[in-house]
Amino acid sequence: MNRSLDVNSCLNDFNILTTIDKYISVNDYNSFLNKYNYIISNSDKLKNIKENGLKLIKKHNEKFVSKKLISLSSYFDNILKDVDPNIILDENQRKAVLIDEDYSLVVAGAGAGKTTTMAAKAKYLVEKCYINPNEIIILAFTNKACEELDYRINEQLCLNIEVLTFHKLGMKFLREIINRPVQIISTKTMYNLITEYIKELIFPNKILFETFNEVFKDYLSFDDRALYYESFDDYYKDYMDRKYFSLSEIELEEEIKKRINNRIKYYRTIKGEYVKSEGEVKIANYLYKNGIPYTYEMPYNYLLNGRRSYSPDFTIHTLSGDIYVEYYGLAKLYKNGDIQSNIHEYKETIYKKREVHTEFKTDVIELFGLYEDSYYLKKLSNALRERNIVKNKKSNEEIFYMLMETSKDSLFIRFNNLIINFISKFKEMNYQSKDFDELISKTNDKILKTQLKFTKEIYNYYQNSIHNNNKIDFADMINFSYKNMDKIKDLYKYKYIIIDEYQDISMQRYNFTKKLSDLMKAKIVGVGDDWQAIYSFSGSDVNLFSSFLDIMGYGEIIKINNTYRNSQELIDIAGEFISKNKNLIHKNLLSNKRIEKPIELVYYKPFKLAFKLHDIIEQLYNENNKNSILLLGRYKSDIDEVIDSNLFRRTVGNKIICNKYPNLKIEFLTIHSSKGLGYDNVILLNALDKKRGFPSQITTPPLVAMLNTSTQNEYEEERRLFYVAITRTKNKVYIMCPSKFKDISSFVKEIMNNKHVLKKH
C-alpha cells in the first residue's frame, strides 16, 4: 500500500469518526490512533489530527449530545412513562444518559433522581444503543438497594438486566472458579472463632494471657482471679457464683430485670436467641420463665406446595405433639375474626399461614401485637391453659444463671467487636497476612505493636479455620474472585458496569471493578454523591470518588443539580453547612419547592425528650395524619429514652407506635440506615454535645486507625452524616435540642442563626 493512500485512509477514517452518529470515547479514539500512529507521526498532512485530534473528538461529542437532546426529546419525555407518567428527565439527567465515555461519574445531589437516571440510562442503552441486557451489570452495596433497583429496572421496565451486590457478583465468579461447594460464613462465626481463640489458646497460657490482658485492658473485663484458673469455663463458673452470692434477693431481682430489659433493646431473649421484635422477645421470655420448652423458628414438619420451607415463630414441645405460635406485631384481630393491618402483604401472609395449619391440621396459637402493649401475653397464657399445658415457673436463681451462661462473652465482647472491625476493614483494604509486618513497623507505640502481633495471630487462626473447611467470609467473595478473575473472562462479556452509590466505593471494590473493566473493555458508570459519603468506618474511601478523573486517568463528570425532595431553603442551609469540608465536588443544587422555615429546633428539658417529641407528633398528626414520619438517631440507642416512656413503643422491625395515634406511619432508623430514603417529615433525636452525641466524639481505636488511608478526618465524615440526616425530609426537619445551650450539638449551633431555621422553646 502506498503512503498517499494510507494518509487518505487516515483522513477518511478520522472524518468518519468525527461525523458518525455516535458518542466517541477515548478508547474509540485510541483504537484509531493505534491503527494510524506511524502515519500520523510522520505526515505533515495529518498535523491537525496529531495536535488537535482529541479536541475535535470532544467537539464532536458535544454536538452529538446537543443534537440528541433535540431529536430524542419526545423519547426522553416518555422514557419512564410506564413507571410514572409524572417523571420527565431534566436536561442534566438526559446528558448523563447520552454521555458514553469509558469512565463516567454522575454526581447526583440528595433527592436529585439518582435511581431515575440509572434506570433511564439502562433503558437507553438497551433500546437505542442495542446493547444486549446480558452485557450490562448493575452493582449496588446492599441487598435492599439491589431490590429497589431490580424492581425499577426489571419489574417496571422489563429490561432483564442483572442487578447484584459486589459480593454476589464475586460469588457468581467464584462458583465458576472453584470446582467444589463453598460455604459462606456469617459475622457470628467470626465472633465465635475469636472467642474460641481467647478461651483455648490465650487464657490457658498465663504468660501470654497477662500480656494480652494488659495491652487490651480497655476492651476486656477479666479480674485478678483469672490467673488462678487453668480453663476459662472454670473461671467463668466461679465468676457467676461470686456474682450470684454477692446479691441480696431484692438486688437479684433488680439485676435480672436490668439484664432482661437491656437485652430487649437488642431483641435478645433470656436463652440468648436473637429474634425479630420486642414482642417475640417477651413471648420467648414468658415461655422460658414458665418452664415451657420451645424452639425459636424451627422448620415446620411439613413441606409446603412447591417444596417451600416454613418456620413458625415458636414451636412449643409437648408430650402430645407440637404447638405452634405465630406473633403478628403489625396486625390486630377483631372479635369477628377480621384482621387489621396497614400492610396488605402482611395480611395476606397471615391468611396463607392459616391455610397451612388448616391443611395439615396442626395446632397454632395466633397472637396480635398492633395497638396492644403486652395483652398478647395474656392471650398466650389463656391459650396454654385451654390446652392443659403445665407451667413450671423458673426460680430467680435459674433465670440469673441462664442470663449469665448466655453472656459468657461479656468479659471480652468489646474486644471481639474490635477485632471483627479490624479484620473486616483489613480485608476491605485488600491487605494480606504479610502486610501485618509493615503495619507493625509503622508505629513506635509498644502497646500498639503488641496489639498488632496478637491480632495477626488471631487473623491467621481465623483464616486457617475457615479456609481449611471450604468456608469463606463476605470479603473473600470479592478478594478471591479478584485474584482469579482471568479464569472467567471468556464466560462473561460485560460492556457496561453501572455502580450505585459510588461514593461508598472501597479500594477492594474499586480494584475489583477496574480489573473487570480492563478484562472485558467494559465502560464504568459511577453514580453517587460525595456529600453523602458516610461509610469510611467499613473501608470506603471518598477520595476514590472526588478524585475520579485522576484515578481513572480521564473520563466525564456529569452533575445532576435539580433536587425533587427538599425545599430550596433547606438545600441552601445543607449546602452551606457541608461546604466547610475540603475537597468536595462543587454542586449548585436547585429546587422548585419553597418552605420558609424547613428546619425547626425544638428544645426539651432533661428526661423530657419523649414528651416534647409527643407534642411534635401530635402537631404533625393534626396537619396530615397520612404523612410518614422518620425518627433519626446517630446511634441505635438514641430511641431508648423514647421507648422507655409510656408514650411510644417499638414493634416489628423499625416501626414505632405512638400510643395516642397508633395509625401514624412512624419509623426509627439510624442515619446510616436512612441514606437514600425520603420521608414526609424527619425528627432528629440526637443533637447533643457529648461523647455519644452528634458529632460523635468517639475516636477510632488506634488498632483500626492504622488501616485508614483517607486524608479526610472523622469530623468531616460526621459533617456528611449530618447533611444526610437533614436531607431525608420532603418537608420539614425537627431537631430535638437540650434546653441548655452548652449541651447543644456544635453542628446545630452552626445553623441555628440561619434565617430559615426556626427556634421553638
PDB file of N, CA, C and O in Angstrom, residues 18 20 68 70 124 206 212 241 267 279 335 339 342 372 448 463 472 491 536 542 693 709 712 724 728 735 744 754:
ATOM      1  N   THR A  18     -15.453  11.576  13.228  1.00  0.00           N
ATOM      2  CA  THR A  18     -15.957  12.864  13.734  1.00  0.00           C
ATOM      3  C   THR A  18     -17.306  13.259  13.150  1.00  0.00           C
ATOM      4  O   THR A  18     -17.814  14.347  13.437  1.00  0.00           O
ATOM      5  N   ILE A  20     -19.749  10.459  12.589  1.00  0.00           N
ATOM      6  CA  ILE A  20     -20.640   9.332  12.868  1.00  0.00           C
ATOM      7  C   ILE A  20     -21.664   9.702  13.940  1.00  0.00           C
ATOM      8  O   ILE A  20     -21.400  10.529  14.820  1.00  0.00           O
ATOM      9  N   LYS A  68     -28.830  15.083  20.012  1.00  0.00           N
ATOM     10  CA  LYS A  68     -29.696  14.038  20.554  1.00  0.00           C
ATOM     11  C   LYS A  68     -30.697  14.600  21.570  1.00  0.00           C
ATOM     12  O   LYS A  68     -31.799  14.072  21.712  1.00  0.00           O
ATOM     13  N   ILE A  70     -32.273  17.175  21.225  1.00  0.00           N
ATOM     14  CA  ILE A  70     -33.397  17.678  20.419  1.00  0.00           C
ATOM     15  C   ILE A  70     -34.136  16.523  19.742  1.00  0.00           C
ATOM     16  O   ILE A  70     -35.352  16.381  19.867  1.00  0.00           O
ATOM     17  N   TYR A 124     -32.056   3.297  27.855  1.00  0.00           N
ATOM     18  CA  TYR A 124     -31.494   3.907  26.641  1.00  0.00           C
ATOM     19  C   TYR A 124     -30.445   2.986  26.004  1.00  0.00           C
ATOM     20  O   TYR A 124     -30.421   2.804  24.780  1.00  0.00           O
ATOM     21  N   LYS A 206      -0.765 -18.503  80.811  1.00  0.00           N
ATOM     22  CA  LYS A 206      -0.867 -17.354  81.705  1.00  0.00           C
ATOM     23  C   LYS A 206       0.136 -16.248  81.385  1.00  0.00           C
ATOM     24  O   LYS A 206      -0.142 -15.069  81.606  1.00  0.00           O
ATOM     25  N   PHE A 212      -1.662 -10.119  77.073  1.00  0.00           N
ATOM     26  CA  PHE A 212      -2.906  -9.863  76.335  1.00  0.00           C
ATOM     27  C   PHE A 212      -3.838  -8.969  77.147  1.00  0.00           C
ATOM     28  O   PHE A 212      -4.382  -7.977  76.641  1.00  0.00           O
ATOM     29  N   ASP A 241     -20.792 -17.585  90.187  1.00  0.00           N
ATOM     30  CA  ASP A 241     -21.134 -17.877  91.584  1.00  0.00           C
ATOM     31  C   ASP A 241     -20.878 -16.669  92.472  1.00  0.00           C
ATOM     32  O   ASP A 241     -21.700 -16.325  93.340  1.00  0.00           O
ATOM     33  N   TYR A 267     -33.329  -7.167  70.929  1.00  0.00           N
ATOM     34  CA  TYR A 267     -34.162  -8.302  70.528  1.00  0.00           C
ATOM     35  C   TYR A 267     -33.497  -9.631  70.884  1.00  0.00           C
ATOM     36  O   TYR A 267     -33.477 -10.568  70.087  1.00  0.00           O
ATOM     37  N   GLY A 279     -41.912  -7.953  70.733  1.00  0.00           N
ATOM     38  CA  GLY A 279     -42.979  -8.878  71.073  1.00  0.00           C
ATOM     39  C   GLY A 279     -42.482 -10.310  71.136  1.00  0.00           C
ATOM     40  O   GLY A 279     -42.846 -11.068  72.040  1.00  0.00           O
ATOM     41  N   LYS A 335     -62.945  -9.271  66.994  1.00  0.00           N
ATOM     42  CA  LYS A 335     -63.716 -10.383  67.560  1.00  0.00           C
ATOM     43  C   LYS A 335     -64.398 -11.216  66.478  1.00  0.00           C
ATOM     44  O   LYS A 335     -64.637 -12.411  66.653  1.00  0.00           O
ATOM     45  N   ILE A 339     -58.959  -9.224  60.278  1.00  0.00           N
ATOM     46  CA  ILE A 339     -57.617  -8.774  60.635  1.00  0.00           C
ATOM     47  C   ILE A 339     -57.398  -7.366  60.109  1.00  0.00           C
ATOM     48  O   ILE A 339     -57.738  -7.058  58.959  1.00  0.00           O
ATOM     49  N   ASN A 342     -51.953  -2.250  58.343  1.00  0.00           N
ATOM     50  CA  ASN A 342     -51.715  -1.194  57.353  1.00  0.00           C
ATOM     51  C   ASN A 342     -50.953  -1.716  56.135  1.00  0.00           C
ATOM     52  O   ASN A 342     -50.781  -1.011  55.159  1.00  0.00           O
ATOM     53  N   GLU A 372     -51.581  -3.069  70.883  1.00  0.00           N
ATOM     54  CA  GLU A 372     -51.668  -3.727  72.183  1.00  0.00           C
ATOM     55  C   GLU A 372     -50.283  -3.810  72.793  1.00  0.00           C
ATOM     56  O   GLU A 372     -49.338  -4.201  72.122  1.00  0.00           O
ATOM     57  N   LEU A 448       0.686  -0.670  70.845  1.00  0.00           N
ATOM     58  CA  LEU A 448       0.062  -0.897  69.539  1.00  0.00           C
ATOM     59  C   LEU A 448       0.789  -2.001  68.762  1.00  0.00           C
ATOM     60  O   LEU A 448       0.153  -2.830  68.095  1.00  0.00           O
ATOM     61  N   GLN A 463      -8.417 -17.235  59.514  1.00  0.00           N
ATOM     62  CA  GLN A 463      -8.302 -17.565  58.092  1.00  0.00           C
ATOM     63  C   GLN A 463      -8.135 -19.070  57.887  1.00  0.00           C
ATOM     64  O   GLN A 463      -8.795 -19.673  57.045  1.00  0.00           O
ATOM     65  N   ILE A 472     -15.717 -19.414  53.387  1.00  0.00           N
ATOM     66  CA  ILE A 472     -15.205 -18.069  53.119  1.00  0.00           C
ATOM     67  C   ILE A 472     -16.119 -17.062  53.802  1.00  0.00           C
ATOM     68  O   ILE A 472     -17.271 -17.365  54.137  1.00  0.00           O
ATOM     69  N   LEU A 491     -16.193 -16.195  29.960  1.00  0.00           N
ATOM     70  CA  LEU A 491     -17.548 -16.648  30.285  1.00  0.00           C
ATOM     71  C   LEU A 491     -18.562 -15.510  30.292  1.00  0.00           C
ATOM     72  O   LEU A 491     -19.752 -15.730  30.092  1.00  0.00           O
ATOM     73  N   SER A 536     -16.784   5.341  55.795  1.00  0.00           N
ATOM     74  CA  SER A 536     -15.338   5.113  55.891  1.00  0.00           C
ATOM     75  C   SER A 536     -15.004   4.088  56.970  1.00  0.00           C
ATOM     76  O   SER A 536     -14.000   3.393  56.884  1.00  0.00           O
ATOM     77  N   VAL A 542     -13.729   8.104  50.230  1.00  0.00           N
ATOM     78  CA  VAL A 542     -14.379   9.130  49.413  1.00  0.00           C
ATOM     79  C   VAL A 542     -13.431   9.730  48.380  1.00  0.00           C
ATOM     80  O   VAL A 542     -13.869  10.269  47.355  1.00  0.00           O
ATOM     81  N   GLY A 693     -22.748  11.901  71.232  1.00  0.00           N
ATOM     82  CA  GLY A 693     -23.617  12.923  70.683  1.00  0.00           C
ATOM     83  C   GLY A 693     -23.468  12.998  69.182  1.00  0.00           C
ATOM     84  O   GLY A 693     -23.089  12.047  68.516  1.00  0.00           O
ATOM     85  N   THR A 709      -6.484   5.121  55.233  1.00  0.00           N
ATOM     86  CA  THR A 709      -5.646   5.686  54.170  1.00  0.00           C
ATOM     87  C   THR A 709      -6.173   7.040  53.702  1.00  0.00           C
ATOM     88  O   THR A 709      -5.461   7.793  53.063  1.00  0.00           O
ATOM     89  N   GLN A 712      -9.008  12.475  54.767  1.00  0.00           N
ATOM     90  CA  GLN A 712     -10.087  13.174  55.449  1.00  0.00           C
ATOM     91  C   GLN A 712     -10.240  12.639  56.869  1.00  0.00           C
ATOM     92  O   GLN A 712     -10.028  11.459  57.137  1.00  0.00           O
ATOM     93  N   VAL A 724     -26.664  14.209  55.475  1.00  0.00           N
ATOM     94  CA  VAL A 724     -27.598  13.131  55.109  1.00  0.00           C
ATOM     95  C   VAL A 724     -28.855  13.215  55.969  1.00  0.00           C
ATOM     96  O   VAL A 724     -29.978  13.091  55.469  1.00  0.00           O
ATOM     97  N   ARG A 728     -33.197  14.066  54.444  1.00  0.00           N
ATOM     98  CA  ARG A 728     -34.111  12.936  54.251  1.00  0.00           C
ATOM     99  C   ARG A 728     -35.556  13.398  54.115  1.00  0.00           C
ATOM    100  O   ARG A 728     -36.427  12.620  53.746  1.00  0.00           O
ATOM    101  N   ILE A 735     -35.347  19.189  64.922  1.00  0.00           N
ATOM    102  CA  ILE A 735     -34.140  18.754  65.622  1.00  0.00           C
ATOM    103  C   ILE A 735     -34.353  18.929  67.119  1.00  0.00           C
ATOM    104  O   ILE A 735     -34.594  20.037  67.596  1.00  0.00           O
ATOM    105  N   ILE A 744     -25.800  21.678  73.488  1.00  0.00           N
ATOM    106  CA  ILE A 744     -26.313  21.526  72.120  1.00  0.00           C
ATOM    107  C   ILE A 744     -25.174  21.189  71.159  1.00  0.00           C
ATOM    108  O   ILE A 744     -24.066  21.735  71.252  1.00  0.00           O
ATOM    109  N   ASN A 754     -29.313  30.817  61.042  1.00  0.00           N
ATOM    110  CA  ASN A 754     -29.775  30.978  59.663  1.00  0.00           C
ATOM    111  C   ASN A 754     -31.225  31.454  59.676  1.00  0.00           C
ATOM    112  O   ASN A 754     -32.037  30.988  60.485  1.00  0.00           O
TER     113      ASN A 754
END
